[in-house]
Backbone as JSON, one array per atom type, in Angstrom:
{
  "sequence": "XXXXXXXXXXXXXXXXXXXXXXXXXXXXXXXXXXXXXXXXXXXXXXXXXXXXXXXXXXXXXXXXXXXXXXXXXXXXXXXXXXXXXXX",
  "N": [[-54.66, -23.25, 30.86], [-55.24, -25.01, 27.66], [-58.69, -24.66, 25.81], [-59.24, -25.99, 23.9], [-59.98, -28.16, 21.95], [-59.05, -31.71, 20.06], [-60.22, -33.28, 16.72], [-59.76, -36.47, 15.96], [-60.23, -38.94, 13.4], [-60.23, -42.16, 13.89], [-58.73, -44.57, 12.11], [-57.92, -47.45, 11.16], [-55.47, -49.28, 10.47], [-54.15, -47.06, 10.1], [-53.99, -45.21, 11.8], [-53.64, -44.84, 15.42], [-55.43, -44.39, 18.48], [-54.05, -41.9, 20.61], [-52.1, -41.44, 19.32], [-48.75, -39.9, 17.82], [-47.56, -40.93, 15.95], [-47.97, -41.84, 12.43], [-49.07, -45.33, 11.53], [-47.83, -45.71, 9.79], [-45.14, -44.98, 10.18], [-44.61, -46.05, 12.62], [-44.06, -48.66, 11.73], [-41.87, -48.47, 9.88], [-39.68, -47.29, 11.73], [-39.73, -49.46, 13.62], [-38.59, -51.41, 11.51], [-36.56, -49.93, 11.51], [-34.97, -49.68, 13.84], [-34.33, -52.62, 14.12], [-32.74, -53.54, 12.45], [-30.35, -51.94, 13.14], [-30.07, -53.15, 15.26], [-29.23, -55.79, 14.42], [-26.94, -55.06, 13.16], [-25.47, -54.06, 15.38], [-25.37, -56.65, 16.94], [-23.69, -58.52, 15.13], [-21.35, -56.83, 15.74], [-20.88, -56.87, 18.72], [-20.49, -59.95, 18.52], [-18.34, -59.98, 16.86], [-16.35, -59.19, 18.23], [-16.57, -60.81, 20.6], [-15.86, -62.87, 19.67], [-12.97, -62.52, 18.99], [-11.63, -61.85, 21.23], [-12.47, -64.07, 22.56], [-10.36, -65.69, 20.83], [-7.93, -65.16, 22.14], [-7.29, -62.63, 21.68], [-6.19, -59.17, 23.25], [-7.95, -56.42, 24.68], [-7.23, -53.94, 23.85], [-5.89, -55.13, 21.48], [-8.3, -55.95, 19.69], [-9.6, -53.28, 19.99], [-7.95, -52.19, 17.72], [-8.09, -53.85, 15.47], [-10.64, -53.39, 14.68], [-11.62, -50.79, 15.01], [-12.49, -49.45, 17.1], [-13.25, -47.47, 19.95], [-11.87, -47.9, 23.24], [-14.09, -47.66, 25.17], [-16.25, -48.85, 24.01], [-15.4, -51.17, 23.44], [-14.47, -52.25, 25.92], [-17.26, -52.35, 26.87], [-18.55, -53.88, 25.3], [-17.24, -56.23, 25.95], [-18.4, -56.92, 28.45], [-20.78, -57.74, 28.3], [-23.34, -59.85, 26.9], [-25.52, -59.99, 25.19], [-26.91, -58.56, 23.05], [-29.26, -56.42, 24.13], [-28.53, -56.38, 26.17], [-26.94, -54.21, 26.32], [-28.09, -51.68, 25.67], [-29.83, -51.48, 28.27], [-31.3, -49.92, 31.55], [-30.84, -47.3, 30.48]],
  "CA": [[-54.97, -24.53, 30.26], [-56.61, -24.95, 26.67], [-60.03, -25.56, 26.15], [-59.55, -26.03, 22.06], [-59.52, -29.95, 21.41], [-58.83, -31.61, 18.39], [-61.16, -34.34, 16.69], [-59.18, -37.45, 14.66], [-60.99, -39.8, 13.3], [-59.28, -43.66, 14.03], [-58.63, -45.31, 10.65], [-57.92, -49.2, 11.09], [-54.22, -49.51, 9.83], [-52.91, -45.93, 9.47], [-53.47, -43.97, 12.97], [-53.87, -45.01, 16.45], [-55.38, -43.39, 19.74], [-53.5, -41.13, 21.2], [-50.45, -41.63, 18.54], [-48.39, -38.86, 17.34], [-47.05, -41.13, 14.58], [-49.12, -43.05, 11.68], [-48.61, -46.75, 11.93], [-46.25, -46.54, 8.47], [-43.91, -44.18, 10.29], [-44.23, -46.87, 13.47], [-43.3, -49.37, 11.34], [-40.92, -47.88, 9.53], [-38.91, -46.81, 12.99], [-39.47, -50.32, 13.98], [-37.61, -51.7, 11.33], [-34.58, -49.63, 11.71], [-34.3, -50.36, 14.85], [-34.31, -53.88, 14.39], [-31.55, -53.29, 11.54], [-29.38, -51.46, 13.86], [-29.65, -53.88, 16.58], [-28.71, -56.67, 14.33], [-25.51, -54.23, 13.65], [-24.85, -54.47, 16.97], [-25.18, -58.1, 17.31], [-22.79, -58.41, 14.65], [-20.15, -56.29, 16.18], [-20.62, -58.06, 19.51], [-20.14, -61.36, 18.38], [-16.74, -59.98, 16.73], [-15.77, -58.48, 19.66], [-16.43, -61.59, 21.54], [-14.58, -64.0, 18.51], [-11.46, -62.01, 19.04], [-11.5, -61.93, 22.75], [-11.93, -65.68, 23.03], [-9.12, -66.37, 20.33], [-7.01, -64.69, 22.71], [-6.28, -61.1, 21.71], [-6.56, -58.0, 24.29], [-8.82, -55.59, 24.32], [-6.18, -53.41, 22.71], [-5.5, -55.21, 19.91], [-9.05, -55.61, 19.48], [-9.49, -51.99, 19.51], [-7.57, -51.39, 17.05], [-8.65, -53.91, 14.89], [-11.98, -53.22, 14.58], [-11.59, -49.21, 14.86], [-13.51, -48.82, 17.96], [-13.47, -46.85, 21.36], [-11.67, -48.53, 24.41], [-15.09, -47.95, 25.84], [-16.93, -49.48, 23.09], [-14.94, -52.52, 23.26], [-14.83, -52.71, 27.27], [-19.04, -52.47, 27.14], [-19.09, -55.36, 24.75], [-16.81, -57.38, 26.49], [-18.71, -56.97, 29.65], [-22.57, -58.04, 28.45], [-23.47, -61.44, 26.52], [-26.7, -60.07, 24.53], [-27.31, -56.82, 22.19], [-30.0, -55.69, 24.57], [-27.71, -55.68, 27.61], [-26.26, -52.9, 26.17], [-29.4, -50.51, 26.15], [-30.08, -51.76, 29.96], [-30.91, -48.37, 32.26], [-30.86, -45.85, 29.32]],
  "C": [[-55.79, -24.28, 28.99], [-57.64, -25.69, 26.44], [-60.04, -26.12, 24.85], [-59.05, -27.92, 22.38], [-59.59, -30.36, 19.7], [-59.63, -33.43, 18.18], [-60.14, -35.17, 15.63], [-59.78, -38.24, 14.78], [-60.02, -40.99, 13.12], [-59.68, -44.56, 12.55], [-57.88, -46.66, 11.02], [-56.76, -49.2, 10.47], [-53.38, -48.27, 9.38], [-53.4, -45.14, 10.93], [-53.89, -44.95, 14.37], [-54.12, -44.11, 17.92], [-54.23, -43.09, 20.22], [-52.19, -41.2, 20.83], [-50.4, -40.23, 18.09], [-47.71, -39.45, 16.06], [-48.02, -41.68, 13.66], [-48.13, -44.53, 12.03], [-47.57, -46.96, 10.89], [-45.32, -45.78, 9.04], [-43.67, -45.18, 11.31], [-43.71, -47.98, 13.34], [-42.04, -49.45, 10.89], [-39.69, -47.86, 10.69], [-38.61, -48.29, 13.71], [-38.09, -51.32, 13.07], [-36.54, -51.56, 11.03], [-34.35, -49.77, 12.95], [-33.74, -51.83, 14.93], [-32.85, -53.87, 13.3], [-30.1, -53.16, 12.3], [-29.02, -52.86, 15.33], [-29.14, -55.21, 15.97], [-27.25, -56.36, 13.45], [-24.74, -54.43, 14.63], [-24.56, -55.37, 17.32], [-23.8, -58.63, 17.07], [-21.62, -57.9, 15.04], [-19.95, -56.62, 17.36], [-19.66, -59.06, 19.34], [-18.53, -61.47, 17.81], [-16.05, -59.75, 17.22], [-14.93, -60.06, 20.6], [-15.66, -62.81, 20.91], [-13.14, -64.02, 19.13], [-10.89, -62.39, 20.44], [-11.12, -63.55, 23.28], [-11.19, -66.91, 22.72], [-7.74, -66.04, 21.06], [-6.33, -63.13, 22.45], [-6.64, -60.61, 22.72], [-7.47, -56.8, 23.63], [-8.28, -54.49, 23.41], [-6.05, -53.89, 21.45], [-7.24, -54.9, 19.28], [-10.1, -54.07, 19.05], [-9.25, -51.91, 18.24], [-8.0, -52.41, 15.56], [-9.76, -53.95, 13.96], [-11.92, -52.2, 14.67], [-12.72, -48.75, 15.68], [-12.82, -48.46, 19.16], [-12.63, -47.9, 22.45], [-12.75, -48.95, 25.13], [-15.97, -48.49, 25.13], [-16.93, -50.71, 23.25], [-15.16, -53.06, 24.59], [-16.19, -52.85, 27.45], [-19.37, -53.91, 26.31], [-18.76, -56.33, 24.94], [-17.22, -57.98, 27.92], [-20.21, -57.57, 29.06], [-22.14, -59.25, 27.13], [-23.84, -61.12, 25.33], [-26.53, -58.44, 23.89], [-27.53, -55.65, 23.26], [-29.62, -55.13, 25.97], [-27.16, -54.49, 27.71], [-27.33, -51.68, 26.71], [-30.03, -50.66, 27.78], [-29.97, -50.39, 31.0], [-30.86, -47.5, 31.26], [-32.0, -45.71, 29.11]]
}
């Protein structure tokens, strides 16, 4: 076990206890996530357009240039976040 510790001093808007990031990299990370997930939304909701004008998951496939399993995961959940559910 080591005995060596390390001293950081807490600065009010750029580090936080026991962070390994600064708060502009936590932000930062925050809003690409939020980017990506409203990606996702987006490709949902076209998923779910198509689906409930009547095509098959097939055509759908292929119009949109995605995965069988891509398309079957988005035709199975409602919401973005259903997706990430258990991972």
């Amino acid at each position: 076990m080591c005995t060596r510790r390390t001293f950081v001093e807490q600065i009010s808007g750029l580090t936080r206890r026991y962070g390994h990031r600064t708060e502009r990299l936590h932000s930062t990370l925050a809003a690409v996530g939020l980017a990506l997930a409203g990606q996702a939304d987006a490709r949902l909701a076209a998923v779910h357009a198509l689906l409930k004008a009547g095509h098959s998951r097939r055509s759908v496939q292929q119009q949109l240039g995605m995965s069988w399993r891509t398309v079957k995961q988005f035709a199975d959940v409602a919401t973005p976040e259903e997706l990430f559910t258990g991972q």
